[in-house]
Amino acid sequence: MWKYVLKRLLLMLVTFFIICAICFVLIRILPRDLPQDLNLAELIKARWEALGYNKPLPVQFWIYLKNIFTKWDFGTSWYIEKTIPVTEVLGKRLLPTVLVNFYSLIVSIPLGIALGIFAAIKKNKWQDQVISIVVMLFVSIPSYIYAFLVQYIIFFKLRIIDTPTLYSIADVGFDPEAANAWQAYFTPQMFKSMIMPIIALSFGEIAGLCRFTRAELTETLTQDYMLLARTKGLTRGQATRRHALKNAMVPILPMIISSFIGILGGSMIIEQIFSIPGVGDLYIKSINLFDYDVFMLDTIFYVLIGLLAGIVVDISYGFIDPRIRMGER
Amino acid sequence: MIVDENKYTNIPTEKFEFVNSGEKIHDTKFETKPIGYFKDALIRFCKNRASVAAFVIIILIVLFALIVPFTTPKSKATVMDTYYKQKAPRNVFLKENLGIMSGSKKLESNERAVLLELAKGVGAEFDEEEEIISLGASLDSYYQPVIKYKFAGENKLGVSSKAFYDMKIDTYLSVGFIYKTIEQSEYRKILEWEQENGKRVIYPLVDTANSYCVDANNANYWYKANAKGVPLTVVSNKNGTYDKPNGTGNDDVVKSLEFSEDLVLEDNYKRDENGNLVYYTYSGGGSTETAMYNVRILYYNYYQYINGFEPNYFIGTDSQGYDLAYRMATGIRLSLLLAVVVSVINLVLGAIVGAIEGYYGGAVDLIIERLKDILSGIPFIILATLFQLHLAKKVGPLPSLISAFVLTGWLGTSSRVRTQFYRFKNQEYVMAARTLGARDRRIMWKHIFPNTLGTLITSSVLVIPSVIFSESMLSYLGIASLGGTKNTSLGTLLSDASTKWTDFPHLMIAPAIVISLLMICFNLFGNGLRDAFNPTLRGSEE
């Protein structure tokens, strides 16, 4: 087991390293300009010289890696936030992304699983059919379309929330530059403005989870051991709870775990629509403003999340279900 | 027992005898037609009503995309009409008879704006001989942009109060008059056209020199007004007097609409020394043919003069002034084309790589699997961004987008094919084929590959909605932009609408509905195919 985990981790690290190298090269060879601002241009030029921009690419990559391992220096943001280390820029933006996605998961996991169980128990009855149709709609329709719908109904029509997008830190009464700026995201006012993106994010999550739960549970409900459980004298509820549900959870739990890793990445499109100052928003900004160091870090970040999610799902199977022996052929 | 082998070697022919001569052999011919794998799938697919309905809707959308560009008049499709942009759906026939699709928009505006709209209708009814009609009478005018208006209340703004109206206007007619410089020859042509059709295009110019002119560039201010845009009025209500509503002693606040619909505006047309109306001014050019005239035209009729028909747009116009139905049709075409191309390339590439991996196994498999690990580790959005940044300028945004889709798209297909090859390559029939001397290629494609076809077709169909979604997402985020003057994509239309949809909802509604329909239908269709191609589900429906 541990050997398998170690092997997977090592393989992941190798893959991660290769992808990073490819992305590094592809980003470094992009055409780049110096800004109009002469002071800034001078600064950037000096910095480029230090990072060996005139040297061959492998040397540049070596310098990049050396800076990361010795100084934890991933580069500097020049345009999004002037002359601030990119790690800091990204760090600031993690909180809103994580918070919004975390709230959305908290809402959608219980709801999704409950609806899925309900649909599976009422299989082929009208309740199941209604749920199936709604789930089908929400799985298929692109998330940004119901994001717009949510915005239209809640803000433009009903006026429940008085802002179409997220409040900025200054709106809530905090100084964006101050050290306690992160507290702004925990104020009730900020939470209220987060409701719309949370709803928009939850629809898809609930629908996906509901569909998955229903499929898994209906499969376990028709297994032979369920018949045995009933013959032993268990009621339908008892048999479902103690036997079917536990078995159905085996594939569902890894999915939930991977969603929890996925909240780090968030949804770019939702962040754009509700102007959440998050990681996805940073990504778009870095491309538009040609802030390549930020772009590189964001790329590394997304790659790492994707790989981690995949590996955690694989490994968690082994922990959740003792019958599954990992690494066997 | 010793068998004498020679005994059986040369048996004379006459010693042979038919085993069952004279008896009818029953199993040589099937009574019914054989049902193959695909026919069976088709039969079971047809039983799935939702999938069939989805398929029909897909066909309808494709037909829409194919037919609409041919039925759209060329002028609508290719000319960017800067005056008629972002206009709501309109159909003259339906507007006249049912009052729907009137290209209308609801506004809440102050009295000055209502007056300006009403005045457009009055101005369009201008005739040299007749008196200028009142605002009330102009409501019946064909060119009256105001469909209805209602007093909504007064807003206290500081000292003075302003009356507000709820107004519904035809946004096409609301364009009203514009100034335009045309050649003399065209001027003559328009006059001829006016004679033929009995519609007026060229209207008298407005005197922009005097102090009654509010805005020299806005051709709609044809009436005399003060600097604040409040008209100097000639009121002819029943008493022939101008009554001020109670409580407003301020001259600037004309509450005329509130109490009198008989308000007649005094015109501010340009007149020459003899008092005749001026229809054009000379603005440059040499000979009689190339001389340029500055004229004031009613755009609604000018549009008819140019195109030969009234402005009818079934879905409205987009933010650049193109016919939205036409843009949507080209958008659907491009999105579907992109999706289908990607799906086919993925299918072919994935099948070949997966077959090689699965059939040969060993080191080849291991190397390709590691390569796939690396490729699948790159998030699609990053891949698409890098491709756009590097390739879009060289080969165009569409090919670079296709390359991004293809680079990782075949991974799923190849994995599916690979598992199927692992499953089937050691089966007896494959061994039989090999014993009979079939080459590798033949075994791979003739014997094993057909087993994977069902799942492959299903996954290729399901790729289509995901490509459409990814494209629209990338367009929305501004990473890829496929929009141009000739082509556009559904995602581009949506991202274009995203900044304007609160004011012009039709820009968002139409593409959103089509994209949602496409996604839903392709998913339903794909799921139906998956069930139909899965032989283990056979008989489970009954």
PDB file of N, CA, C and O in Angstrom, chain B residues 340-374:
ATOM      1  N   VAL B 340     -17.258  18.956 -34.589  1.00  0.00           N
ATOM      2  CA  VAL B 340     -17.225  17.731 -35.371  1.00  0.00           C
ATOM      3  C   VAL B 340     -15.805  17.422 -35.834  1.00  0.00           C
ATOM      4  O   VAL B 340     -15.343  16.278 -35.751  1.00  0.00           O
ATOM      5  N   VAL B 341     -15.093  18.473 -36.276  1.00  0.00           N
ATOM      6  CA  VAL B 341     -13.710  18.257 -36.719  1.00  0.00           C
ATOM      7  C   VAL B 341     -12.872  17.695 -35.572  1.00  0.00           C
ATOM      8  O   VAL B 341     -12.153  16.693 -35.718  1.00  0.00           O
ATOM      9  N   VAL B 342     -13.007  18.323 -34.406  1.00  0.00           N
ATOM     10  CA  VAL B 342     -12.243  17.857 -33.242  1.00  0.00           C
ATOM     11  C   VAL B 342     -12.617  16.421 -32.911  1.00  0.00           C
ATOM     12  O   VAL B 342     -11.750  15.570 -32.676  1.00  0.00           O
ATOM     13  N   SER B 343     -13.907  16.148 -32.948  1.00  0.00           N
ATOM     14  CA  SER B 343     -14.382  14.810 -32.593  1.00  0.00           C
ATOM     15  C   SER B 343     -13.828  13.762 -33.555  1.00  0.00           C
ATOM     16  O   SER B 343     -13.380  12.683 -33.131  1.00  0.00           O
ATOM     17  N   VAL B 344     -13.838  14.068 -34.847  1.00  0.00           N
ATOM     18  CA  VAL B 344     -13.357  13.094 -35.835  1.00  0.00           C
ATOM     19  C   VAL B 344     -11.851  12.875 -35.688  1.00  0.00           C
ATOM     20  O   VAL B 344     -11.366  11.735 -35.666  1.00  0.00           O
ATOM     21  N   ILE B 345     -11.106  13.981 -35.544  1.00  0.00           N
ATOM     22  CA  ILE B 345      -9.648  13.837 -35.395  1.00  0.00           C
ATOM     23  C   ILE B 345      -9.323  13.020 -34.138  1.00  0.00           C
ATOM     24  O   ILE B 345      -8.488  12.120 -34.156  1.00  0.00           O
ATOM     25  N   ASN B 346     -10.030  13.343 -33.051  1.00  0.00           N
ATOM     26  CA  ASN B 346      -9.812  12.590 -31.809  1.00  0.00           C
ATOM     27  C   ASN B 346     -10.080  11.118 -32.019  1.00  0.00           C
ATOM     28  O   ASN B 346      -9.349  10.262 -31.523  1.00  0.00           O
ATOM     29  N   LEU B 347     -11.158  10.837 -32.733  1.00  0.00           N
ATOM     30  CA  LEU B 347     -11.561   9.447 -32.957  1.00  0.00           C
ATOM     31  C   LEU B 347     -10.458   8.696 -33.701  1.00  0.00           C
ATOM     32  O   LEU B 347     -10.017   7.625 -33.269  1.00  0.00           O
ATOM     33  N   VAL B 348     -10.002   9.280 -34.801  1.00  0.00           N
ATOM     34  CA  VAL B 348      -9.003   8.599 -35.626  1.00  0.00           C
ATOM     35  C   VAL B 348      -7.687   8.438 -34.858  1.00  0.00           C
ATOM     36  O   VAL B 348      -7.143   7.335 -34.730  1.00  0.00           O
ATOM     37  N   LEU B 349      -7.227   9.563 -34.283  1.00  0.00           N
ATOM     38  CA  LEU B 349      -5.945   9.537 -33.579  1.00  0.00           C
ATOM     39  C   LEU B 349      -6.001   8.597 -32.381  1.00  0.00           C
ATOM     40  O   LEU B 349      -5.107   7.767 -32.174  1.00  0.00           O
ATOM     41  N   GLY B 350      -7.082   8.715 -31.618  1.00  0.00           N
ATOM     42  CA  GLY B 350      -7.221   7.890 -30.420  1.00  0.00           C
ATOM     43  C   GLY B 350      -7.305   6.417 -30.767  1.00  0.00           C
ATOM     44  O   GLY B 350      -6.712   5.574 -30.088  1.00  0.00           O
ATOM     45  N   ALA B 351      -8.025   6.104 -31.848  1.00  0.00           N
ATOM     46  CA  ALA B 351      -8.177   4.708 -32.240  1.00  0.00           C
ATOM     47  C   ALA B 351      -6.828   4.120 -32.632  1.00  0.00           C
ATOM     48  O   ALA B 351      -6.471   3.016 -32.189  1.00  0.00           O
ATOM     49  N   ILE B 352      -6.064   4.867 -33.407  1.00  0.00           N
ATOM     50  CA  ILE B 352      -4.777   4.336 -33.866  1.00  0.00           C
ATOM     51  C   ILE B 352      -3.831   4.133 -32.683  1.00  0.00           C
ATOM     52  O   ILE B 352      -3.279   3.048 -32.474  1.00  0.00           O
ATOM     53  N   VAL B 353      -3.675   5.180 -31.865  1.00  0.00           N
ATOM     54  CA  VAL B 353      -2.735   5.075 -30.745  1.00  0.00           C
ATOM     55  C   VAL B 353      -3.195   3.997 -29.764  1.00  0.00           C
ATOM     56  O   VAL B 353      -2.398   3.164 -29.315  1.00  0.00           O
ATOM     57  N   GLY B 354      -4.493   4.002 -29.449  1.00  0.00           N
ATOM     58  CA  GLY B 354      -5.015   3.028 -28.499  1.00  0.00           C
ATOM     59  C   GLY B 354      -4.828   1.611 -29.006  1.00  0.00           C
ATOM     60  O   GLY B 354      -4.475   0.696 -28.241  1.00  0.00           O
ATOM     61  N   ALA B 355      -5.032   1.398 -30.301  1.00  0.00           N
ATOM     62  CA  ALA B 355      -4.887   0.066 -30.871  1.00  0.00           C
ATOM     63  C   ALA B 355      -3.437  -0.397 -30.780  1.00  0.00           C
ATOM     64  O   ALA B 355      -3.160  -1.530 -30.365  1.00  0.00           O
ATOM     65  N   ILE B 356      -2.520   0.505 -31.117  1.00  0.00           N
ATOM     66  CA  ILE B 356      -1.099   0.137 -31.059  1.00  0.00           C
ATOM     67  C   ILE B 356      -0.704  -0.213 -29.624  1.00  0.00           C
ATOM     68  O   ILE B 356      -0.090  -1.247 -29.358  1.00  0.00           O
ATOM     69  N   GLU B 357      -1.122   0.663 -28.690  1.00  0.00           N
ATOM     70  CA  GLU B 357      -0.817   0.423 -27.281  1.00  0.00           C
ATOM     71  C   GLU B 357      -1.378  -0.914 -26.817  1.00  0.00           C
ATOM     72  O   GLU B 357      -0.677  -1.742 -26.225  1.00  0.00           O
ATOM     73  N   GLY B 358      -2.660  -1.111 -27.083  1.00  0.00           N
ATOM     74  CA  GLY B 358      -3.340  -2.284 -26.555  1.00  0.00           C
ATOM     75  C   GLY B 358      -2.848  -3.562 -27.200  1.00  0.00           C
ATOM     76  O   GLY B 358      -2.705  -4.595 -26.547  1.00  0.00           O
ATOM     77  N   TYR B 359      -2.577  -3.501 -28.485  1.00  0.00           N
ATOM     78  CA  TYR B 359      -2.219  -4.727 -29.195  1.00  0.00           C
ATOM     79  C   TYR B 359      -0.788  -5.142 -28.895  1.00  0.00           C
ATOM     80  O   TYR B 359      -0.518  -6.301 -28.588  1.00  0.00           O
ATOM     81  N   TYR B 360       0.142  -4.193 -28.951  1.00  0.00           N
ATOM     82  CA  TYR B 360       1.544  -4.567 -28.761  1.00  0.00           C
ATOM     83  C   TYR B 360       1.932  -4.621 -27.292  1.00  0.00           C
ATOM     84  O   TYR B 360       2.766  -5.424 -26.903  1.00  0.00           O
ATOM     85  N   GLY B 361       1.306  -3.779 -26.475  1.00  0.00           N
ATOM     86  CA  GLY B 361       1.593  -3.808 -25.041  1.00  0.00           C
ATOM     87  C   GLY B 361       3.066  -3.558 -24.754  1.00  0.00           C
ATOM     88  O   GLY B 361       3.782  -2.918 -25.538  1.00  0.00           O
ATOM     89  N   GLY B 362       3.514  -4.027 -23.595  1.00  0.00           N
ATOM     90  CA  GLY B 362       4.936  -3.970 -23.257  1.00  0.00           C
ATOM     91  C   GLY B 362       5.506  -2.564 -23.213  1.00  0.00           C
ATOM     92  O   GLY B 362       4.868  -1.636 -22.710  1.00  0.00           O
ATOM     93  N   ALA B 363       6.706  -2.433 -23.763  1.00  0.00           N
ATOM     94  CA  ALA B 363       7.426  -1.163 -23.664  1.00  0.00           C
ATOM     95  C   ALA B 363       6.697  -0.046 -24.403  1.00  0.00           C
ATOM     96  O   ALA B 363       6.631   1.085 -23.926  1.00  0.00           O
ATOM     97  N   VAL B 364       6.120  -0.384 -25.576  1.00  0.00           N
ATOM     98  CA  VAL B 364       5.395   0.629 -26.351  1.00  0.00           C
ATOM     99  C   VAL B 364       4.272   1.211 -25.504  1.00  0.00           C
ATOM    100  O   VAL B 364       4.107   2.432 -25.391  1.00  0.00           O
ATOM    101  N   ASP B 365       3.524   0.306 -24.885  1.00  0.00           N
ATOM    102  CA  ASP B 365       2.405   0.721 -24.042  1.00  0.00           C
ATOM    103  C   ASP B 365       2.891   1.625 -22.919  1.00  0.00           C
ATOM    104  O   ASP B 365       2.325   2.690 -22.664  1.00  0.00           O
ATOM    105  N   LEU B 366       3.965   1.179 -22.257  1.00  0.00           N
ATOM    106  CA  LEU B 366       4.477   1.910 -21.101  1.00  0.00           C
ATOM    107  C   LEU B 366       4.886   3.330 -21.477  1.00  0.00           C
ATOM    108  O   LEU B 366       4.519   4.300 -20.816  1.00  0.00           O
ATOM    109  N   ILE B 367       5.613   3.445 -22.589  1.00  0.00           N
ATOM    110  CA  ILE B 367       6.091   4.767 -23.009  1.00  0.00           C
ATOM    111  C   ILE B 367       4.922   5.681 -23.357  1.00  0.00           C
ATOM    112  O   ILE B 367       4.835   6.823 -22.897  1.00  0.00           O
ATOM    113  N   ILE B 368       3.986   5.135 -24.150  1.00  0.00           N
ATOM    114  CA  ILE B 368       2.859   5.982 -24.553  1.00  0.00           C
ATOM    115  C   ILE B 368       2.013   6.364 -23.335  1.00  0.00           C
ATOM    116  O   ILE B 368       1.522   7.492 -23.240  1.00  0.00           O
ATOM    117  N   GLU B 369       1.880   5.425 -22.381  1.00  0.00           N
ATOM    118  CA  GLU B 369       1.093   5.751 -21.184  1.00  0.00           C
ATOM    119  C   GLU B 369       1.719   6.907 -20.405  1.00  0.00           C
ATOM    120  O   GLU B 369       1.012   7.793 -19.936  1.00  0.00           O
ATOM    121  N   ARG B 370       3.049   6.890 -20.275  1.00  0.00           N
ATOM    122  CA  ARG B 370       3.709   7.990 -19.546  1.00  0.00           C
ATOM    123  C   ARG B 370       3.510   9.314 -20.283  1.00  0.00           C
ATOM    124  O   ARG B 370       3.236  10.345 -19.687  1.00  0.00           O
ATOM    125  N   LEU B 371       3.611   9.238 -21.618  1.00  0.00           N
ATOM    126  CA  LEU B 371       3.394  10.427 -22.426  1.00  0.00           C
ATOM    127  C   LEU B 371       1.984  10.975 -22.206  1.00  0.00           C
ATOM    128  O   LEU B 371       1.769  12.184 -22.072  1.00  0.00           O
ATOM    129  N   LYS B 372       1.040  10.050 -22.141  1.00  0.00           N
ATOM    130  CA  LYS B 372      -0.351  10.455 -21.929  1.00  0.00           C
ATOM    131  C   LYS B 372      -0.533  11.058 -20.540  1.00  0.00           C
ATOM    132  O   LYS B 372      -1.294  12.008 -20.367  1.00  0.00           O
ATOM    133  N   ASP B 373       0.182  10.486 -19.561  1.00  0.00           N
ATOM    134  CA  ASP B 373       0.129  11.046 -18.206  1.00  0.00           C
ATOM    135  C   ASP B 373       0.518  12.510 -18.216  1.00  0.00           C
ATOM    136  O   ASP B 373      -0.133  13.352 -17.608  1.00  0.00           O
ATOM    137  N   ILE B 374       1.608  12.787 -18.931  1.00  0.00           N
ATOM    138  CA  ILE B 374       2.094  14.169 -18.975  1.00  0.00           C
ATOM    139  C   ILE B 374       1.080  15.068 -19.664  1.00  0.00           C
ATOM    140  O   ILE B 374       0.724  16.134 -19.163  1.00  0.00           O
TER     141      ILE B 374
END
